[in-house]
Short mmCIF file of N, CA and C in Angstrom, two decimals:
data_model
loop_
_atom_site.label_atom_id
_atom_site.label_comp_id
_atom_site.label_asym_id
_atom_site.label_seq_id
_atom_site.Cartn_x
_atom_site.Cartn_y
_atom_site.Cartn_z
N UNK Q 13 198.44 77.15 52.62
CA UNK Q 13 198.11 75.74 52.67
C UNK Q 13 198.36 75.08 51.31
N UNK Q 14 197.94 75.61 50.15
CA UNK Q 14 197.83 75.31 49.07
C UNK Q 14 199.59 74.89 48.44
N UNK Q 15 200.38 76.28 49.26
CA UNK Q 15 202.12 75.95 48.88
C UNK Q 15 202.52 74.97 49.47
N UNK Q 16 201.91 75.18 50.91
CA UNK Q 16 202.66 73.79 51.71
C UNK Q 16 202.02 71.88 51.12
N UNK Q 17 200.96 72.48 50.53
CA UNK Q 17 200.28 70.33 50.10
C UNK Q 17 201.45 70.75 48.29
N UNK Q 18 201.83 71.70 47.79
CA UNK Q 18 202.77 71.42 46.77
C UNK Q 18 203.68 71.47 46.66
N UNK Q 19 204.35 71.72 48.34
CA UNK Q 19 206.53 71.75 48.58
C UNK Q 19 205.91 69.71 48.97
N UNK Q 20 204.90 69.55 49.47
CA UNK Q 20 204.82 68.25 49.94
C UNK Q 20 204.94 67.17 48.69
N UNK Q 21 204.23 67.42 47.64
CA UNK Q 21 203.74 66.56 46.12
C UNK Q 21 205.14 66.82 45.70
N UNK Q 22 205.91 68.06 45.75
CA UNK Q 22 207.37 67.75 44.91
C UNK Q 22 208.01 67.12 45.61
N UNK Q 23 208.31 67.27 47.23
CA UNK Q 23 208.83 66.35 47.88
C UNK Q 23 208.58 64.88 47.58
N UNK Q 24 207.57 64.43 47.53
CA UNK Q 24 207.10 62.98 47.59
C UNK Q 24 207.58 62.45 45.77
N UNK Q 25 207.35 63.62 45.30
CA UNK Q 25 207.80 62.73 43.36
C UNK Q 25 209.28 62.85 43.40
N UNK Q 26 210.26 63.93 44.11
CA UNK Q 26 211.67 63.60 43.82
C UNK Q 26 211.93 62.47 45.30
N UNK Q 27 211.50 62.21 45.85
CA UNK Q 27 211.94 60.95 46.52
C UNK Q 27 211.83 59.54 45.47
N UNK Q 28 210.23 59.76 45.40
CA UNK Q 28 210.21 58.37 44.34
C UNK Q 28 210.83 58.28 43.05
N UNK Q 29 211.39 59.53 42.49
CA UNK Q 29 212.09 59.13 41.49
C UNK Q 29 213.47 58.71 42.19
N UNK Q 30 213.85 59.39 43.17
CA UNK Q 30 215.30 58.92 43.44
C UNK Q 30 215.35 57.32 43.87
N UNK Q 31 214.32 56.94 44.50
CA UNK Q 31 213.93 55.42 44.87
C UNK Q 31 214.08 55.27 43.44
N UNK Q 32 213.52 55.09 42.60
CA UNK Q 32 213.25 54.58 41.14
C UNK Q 32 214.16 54.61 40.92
N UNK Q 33 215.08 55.65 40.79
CA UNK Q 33 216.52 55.39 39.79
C UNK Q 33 217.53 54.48 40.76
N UNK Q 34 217.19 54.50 42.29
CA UNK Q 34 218.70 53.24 43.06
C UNK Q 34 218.10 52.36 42.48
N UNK Q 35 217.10 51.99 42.77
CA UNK Q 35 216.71 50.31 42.44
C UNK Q 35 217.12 50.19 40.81
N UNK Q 36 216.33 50.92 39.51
CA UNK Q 36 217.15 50.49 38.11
C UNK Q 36 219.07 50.79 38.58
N UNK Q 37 219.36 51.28 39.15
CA UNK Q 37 220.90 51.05 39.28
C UNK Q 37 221.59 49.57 40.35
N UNK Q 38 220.40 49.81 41.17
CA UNK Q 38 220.85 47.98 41.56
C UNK Q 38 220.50 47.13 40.75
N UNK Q 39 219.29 47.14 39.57
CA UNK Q 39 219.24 45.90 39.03
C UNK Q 39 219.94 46.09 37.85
N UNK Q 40 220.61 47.38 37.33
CA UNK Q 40 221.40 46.95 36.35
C UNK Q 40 222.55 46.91 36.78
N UNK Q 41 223.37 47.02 37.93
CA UNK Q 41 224.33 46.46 38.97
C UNK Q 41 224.50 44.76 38.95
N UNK Q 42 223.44 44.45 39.44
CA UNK Q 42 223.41 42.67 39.66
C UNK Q 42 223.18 41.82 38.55
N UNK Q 43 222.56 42.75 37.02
CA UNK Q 43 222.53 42.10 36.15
C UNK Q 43 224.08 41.75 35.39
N UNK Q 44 224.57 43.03 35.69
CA UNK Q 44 226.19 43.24 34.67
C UNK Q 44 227.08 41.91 35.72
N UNK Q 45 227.00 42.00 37.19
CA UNK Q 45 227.54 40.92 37.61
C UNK Q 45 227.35 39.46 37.86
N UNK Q 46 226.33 39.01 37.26
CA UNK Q 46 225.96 37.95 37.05
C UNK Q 46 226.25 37.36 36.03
N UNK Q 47 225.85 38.45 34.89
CA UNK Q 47 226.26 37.72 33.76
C UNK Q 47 227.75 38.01 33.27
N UNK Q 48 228.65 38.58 34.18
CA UNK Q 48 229.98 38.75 34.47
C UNK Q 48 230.54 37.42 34.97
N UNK Q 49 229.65 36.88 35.63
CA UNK Q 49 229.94 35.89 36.48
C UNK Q 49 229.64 34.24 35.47
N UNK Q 50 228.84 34.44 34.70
CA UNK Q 50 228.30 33.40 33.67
C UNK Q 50 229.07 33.00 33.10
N UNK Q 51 229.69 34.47 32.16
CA UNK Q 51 230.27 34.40 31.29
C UNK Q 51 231.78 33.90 31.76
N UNK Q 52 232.61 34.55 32.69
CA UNK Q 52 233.61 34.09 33.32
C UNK Q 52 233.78 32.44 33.52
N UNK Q 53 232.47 32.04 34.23
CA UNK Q 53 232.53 30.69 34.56
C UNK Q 53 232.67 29.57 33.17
N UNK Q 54 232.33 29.60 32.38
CA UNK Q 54 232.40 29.24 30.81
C UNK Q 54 233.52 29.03 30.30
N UNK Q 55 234.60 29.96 30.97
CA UNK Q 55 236.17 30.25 30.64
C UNK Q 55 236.90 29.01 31.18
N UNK Q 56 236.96 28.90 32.32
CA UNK Q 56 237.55 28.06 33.37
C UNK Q 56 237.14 26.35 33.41
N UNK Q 57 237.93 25.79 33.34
CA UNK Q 57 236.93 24.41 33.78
C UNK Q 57 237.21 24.07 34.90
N UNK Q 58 237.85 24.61 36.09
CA UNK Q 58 237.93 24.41 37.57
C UNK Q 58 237.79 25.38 38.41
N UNK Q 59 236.86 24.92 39.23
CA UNK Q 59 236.51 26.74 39.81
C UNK Q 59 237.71 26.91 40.96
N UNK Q 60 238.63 26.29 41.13
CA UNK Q 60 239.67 26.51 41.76
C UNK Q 60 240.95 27.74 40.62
N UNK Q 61 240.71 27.35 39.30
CA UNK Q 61 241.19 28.73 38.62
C UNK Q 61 240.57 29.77 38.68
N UNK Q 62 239.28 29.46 38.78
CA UNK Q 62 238.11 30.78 38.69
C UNK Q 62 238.27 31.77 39.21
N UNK Q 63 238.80 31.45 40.95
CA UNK Q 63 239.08 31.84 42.04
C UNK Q 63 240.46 32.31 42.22
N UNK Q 64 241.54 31.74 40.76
CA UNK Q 64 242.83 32.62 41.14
C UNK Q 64 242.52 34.04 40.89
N UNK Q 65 242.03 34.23 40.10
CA UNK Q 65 242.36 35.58 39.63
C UNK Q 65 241.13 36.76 40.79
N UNK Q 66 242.01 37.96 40.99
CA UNK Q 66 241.12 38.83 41.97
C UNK Q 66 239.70 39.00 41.20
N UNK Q 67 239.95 39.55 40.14
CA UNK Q 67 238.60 40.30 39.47
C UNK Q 67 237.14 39.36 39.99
N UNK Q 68 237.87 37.94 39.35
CA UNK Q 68 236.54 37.04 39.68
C UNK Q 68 236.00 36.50 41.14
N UNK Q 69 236.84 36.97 42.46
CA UNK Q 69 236.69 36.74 43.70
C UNK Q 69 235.82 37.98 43.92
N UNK Q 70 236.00 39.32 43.22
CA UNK Q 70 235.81 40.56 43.68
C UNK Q 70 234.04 40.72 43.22
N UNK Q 71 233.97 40.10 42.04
CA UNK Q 71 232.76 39.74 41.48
C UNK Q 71 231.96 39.31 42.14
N UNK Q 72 232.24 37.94 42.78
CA UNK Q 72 231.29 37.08 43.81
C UNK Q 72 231.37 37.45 45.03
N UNK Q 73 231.69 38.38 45.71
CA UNK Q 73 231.77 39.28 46.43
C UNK Q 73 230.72 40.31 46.38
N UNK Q 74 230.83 40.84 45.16
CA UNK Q 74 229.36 41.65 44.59
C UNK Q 74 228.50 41.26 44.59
N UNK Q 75 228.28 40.13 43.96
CA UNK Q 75 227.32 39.28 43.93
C UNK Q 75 226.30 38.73 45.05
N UNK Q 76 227.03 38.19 46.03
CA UNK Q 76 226.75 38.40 47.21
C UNK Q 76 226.00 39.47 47.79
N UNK Q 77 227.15 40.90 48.10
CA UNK Q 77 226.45 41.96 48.39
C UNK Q 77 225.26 42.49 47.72
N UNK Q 78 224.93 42.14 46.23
CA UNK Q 78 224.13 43.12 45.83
C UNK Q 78 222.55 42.08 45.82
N UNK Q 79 223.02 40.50 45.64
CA UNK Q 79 221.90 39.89 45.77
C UNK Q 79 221.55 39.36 47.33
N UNK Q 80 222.06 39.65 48.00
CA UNK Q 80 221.48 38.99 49.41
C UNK Q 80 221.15 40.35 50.38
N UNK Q 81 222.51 40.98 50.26
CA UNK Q 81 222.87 41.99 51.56
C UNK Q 81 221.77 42.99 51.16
N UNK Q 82 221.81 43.65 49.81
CA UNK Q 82 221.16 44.89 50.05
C UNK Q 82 219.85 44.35 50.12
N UNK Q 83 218.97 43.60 49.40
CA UNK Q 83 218.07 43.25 49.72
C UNK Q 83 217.36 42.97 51.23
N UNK Q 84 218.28 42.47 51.83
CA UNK Q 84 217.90 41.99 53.37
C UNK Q 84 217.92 43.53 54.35
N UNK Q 85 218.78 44.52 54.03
CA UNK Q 85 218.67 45.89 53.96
C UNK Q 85 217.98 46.51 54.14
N UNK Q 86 217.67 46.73 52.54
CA UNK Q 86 216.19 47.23 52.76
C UNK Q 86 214.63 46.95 53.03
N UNK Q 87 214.73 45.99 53.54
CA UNK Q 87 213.59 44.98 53.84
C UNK Q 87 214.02 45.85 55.79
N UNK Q 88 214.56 45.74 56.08
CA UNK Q 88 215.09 45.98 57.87
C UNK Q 88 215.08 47.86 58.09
N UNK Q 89 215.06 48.33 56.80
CA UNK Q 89 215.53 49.38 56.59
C UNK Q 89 213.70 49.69 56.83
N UNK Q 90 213.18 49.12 55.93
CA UNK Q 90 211.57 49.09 55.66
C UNK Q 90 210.91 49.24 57.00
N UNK Q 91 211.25 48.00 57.53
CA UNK Q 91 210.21 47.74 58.71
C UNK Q 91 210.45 48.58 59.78
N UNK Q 92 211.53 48.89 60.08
CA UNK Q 92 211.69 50.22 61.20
C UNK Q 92 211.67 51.38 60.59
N UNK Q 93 211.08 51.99 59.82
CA UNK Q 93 210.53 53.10 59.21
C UNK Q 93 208.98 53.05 59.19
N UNK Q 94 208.22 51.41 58.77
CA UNK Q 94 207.05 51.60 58.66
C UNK Q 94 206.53 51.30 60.46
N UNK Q 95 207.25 50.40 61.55
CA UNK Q 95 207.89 50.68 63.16
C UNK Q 95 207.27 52.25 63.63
N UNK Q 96 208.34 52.92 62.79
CA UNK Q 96 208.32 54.21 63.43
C UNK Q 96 206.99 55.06 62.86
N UNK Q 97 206.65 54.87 61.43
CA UNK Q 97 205.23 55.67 61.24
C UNK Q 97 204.25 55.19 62.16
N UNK Q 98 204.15 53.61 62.41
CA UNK Q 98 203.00 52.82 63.36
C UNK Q 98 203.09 53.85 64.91
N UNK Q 99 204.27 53.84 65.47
CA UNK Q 99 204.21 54.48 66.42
C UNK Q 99 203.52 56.22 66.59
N UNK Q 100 204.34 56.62 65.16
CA UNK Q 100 203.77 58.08 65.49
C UNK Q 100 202.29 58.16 65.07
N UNK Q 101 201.63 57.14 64.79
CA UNK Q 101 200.24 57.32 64.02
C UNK Q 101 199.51 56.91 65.23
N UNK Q 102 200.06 56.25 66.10
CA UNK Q 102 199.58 56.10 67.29
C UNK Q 102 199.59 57.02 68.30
N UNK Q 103 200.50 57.54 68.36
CA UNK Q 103 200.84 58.93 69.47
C UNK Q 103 199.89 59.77 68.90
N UNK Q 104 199.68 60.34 67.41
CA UNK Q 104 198.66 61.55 67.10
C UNK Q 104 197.25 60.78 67.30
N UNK Q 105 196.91 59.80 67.47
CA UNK Q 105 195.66 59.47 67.48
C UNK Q 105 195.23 59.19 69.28
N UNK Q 106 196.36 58.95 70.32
CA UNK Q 106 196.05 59.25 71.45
C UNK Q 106 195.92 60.89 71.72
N UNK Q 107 196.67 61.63 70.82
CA UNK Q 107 196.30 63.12 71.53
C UNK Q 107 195.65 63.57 70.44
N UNK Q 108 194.58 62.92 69.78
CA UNK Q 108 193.65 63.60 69.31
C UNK Q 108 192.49 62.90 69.76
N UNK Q 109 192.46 61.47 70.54
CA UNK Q 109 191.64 61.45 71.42
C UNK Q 109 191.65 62.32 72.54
N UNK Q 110 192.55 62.80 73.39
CA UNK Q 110 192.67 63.86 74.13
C UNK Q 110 191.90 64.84 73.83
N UNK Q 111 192.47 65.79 72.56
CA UNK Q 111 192.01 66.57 72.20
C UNK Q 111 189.90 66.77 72.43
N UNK Q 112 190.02 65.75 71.37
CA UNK Q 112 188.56 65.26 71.78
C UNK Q 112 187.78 65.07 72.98
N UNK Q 113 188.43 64.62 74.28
CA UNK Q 113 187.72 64.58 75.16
C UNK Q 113 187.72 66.08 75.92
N UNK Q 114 188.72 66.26 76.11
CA UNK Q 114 188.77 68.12 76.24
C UNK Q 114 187.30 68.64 75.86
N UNK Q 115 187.42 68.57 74.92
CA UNK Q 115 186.52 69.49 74.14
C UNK Q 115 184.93 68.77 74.44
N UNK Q 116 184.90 67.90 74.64
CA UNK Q 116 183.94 67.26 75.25
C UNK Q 116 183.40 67.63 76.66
N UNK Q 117 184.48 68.33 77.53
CA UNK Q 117 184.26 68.24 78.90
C UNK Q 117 184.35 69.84 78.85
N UNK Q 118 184.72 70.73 77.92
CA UNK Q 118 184.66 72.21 77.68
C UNK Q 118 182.83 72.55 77.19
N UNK Q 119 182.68 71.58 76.65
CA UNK Q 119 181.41 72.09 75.99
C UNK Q 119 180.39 71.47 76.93
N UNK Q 120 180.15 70.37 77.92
CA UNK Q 120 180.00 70.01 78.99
C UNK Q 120 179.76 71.13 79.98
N UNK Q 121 180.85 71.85 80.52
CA UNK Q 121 180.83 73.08 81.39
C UNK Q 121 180.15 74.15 80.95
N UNK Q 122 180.52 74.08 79.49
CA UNK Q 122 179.77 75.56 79.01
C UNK Q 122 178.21 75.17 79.31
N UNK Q 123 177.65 73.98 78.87
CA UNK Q 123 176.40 73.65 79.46
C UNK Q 123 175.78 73.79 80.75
N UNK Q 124 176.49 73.67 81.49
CA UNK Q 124 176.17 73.84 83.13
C UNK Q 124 176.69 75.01 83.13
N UNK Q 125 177.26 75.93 82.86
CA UNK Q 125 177.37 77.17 83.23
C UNK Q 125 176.18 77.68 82.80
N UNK Q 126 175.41 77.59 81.49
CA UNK Q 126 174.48 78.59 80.73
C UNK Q 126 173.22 77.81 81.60
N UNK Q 127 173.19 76.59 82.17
CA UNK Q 127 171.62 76.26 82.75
C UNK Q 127 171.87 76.97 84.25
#
């Protein structure tokens, strides 16, 4: 018991570090392209040049993806995970009401058997 609650505690700290390190890699992701994007814009005085060149289409593209998409992501990603714990926390708590009444109607019989 004691190995299995500490394969569980290492499990649970290398998840959250791996959570910890995507997110500092998305926000130093969206920071480098933003201010990629700042700085670029400063260059140009028509955002119709801005837009010739690929790099700076490919940018706001990123930009996009990393400030809208992944966010909206993992927010959808979230809720049908915390969906699916709601459900199974529900299923173990109907068959441990089960359980419970069982044992209710076992110890019941054992009563009328011994009177």
């Amino acid at each position: 018991m004691k190995k299995l609650f500490k394969f569980l505690m290492m499990l649970l700290l290398i998840s959250a570090a791996i959570s910890l390190g995507l997110f500092v890699l998305w926000l130093l992701a969206s920071g480098f392209v933003v201010s990629y994007l700042f700085k670029a814009k400063e260059k140009y005085d028509n955002m119709s040049d801005f837009f010739k060149e690929a790099k700076n289409i490919i940018a706001v593209i990123l930009s996009v993806v990393l400030l809208i998409v992944v966010p909206i992501t993992f927010k959808k990603a979230s809720d049908e995970y915390d969906e699916k714990l709601r459900q199974q926390q529900k299923q173990e708590a109907i068959l441990e009401e089960q359980k419970l009444k069982e044992q209710e109607e076992k110890k019941k019989r054992m009563k009328e058997l011994v009177y």
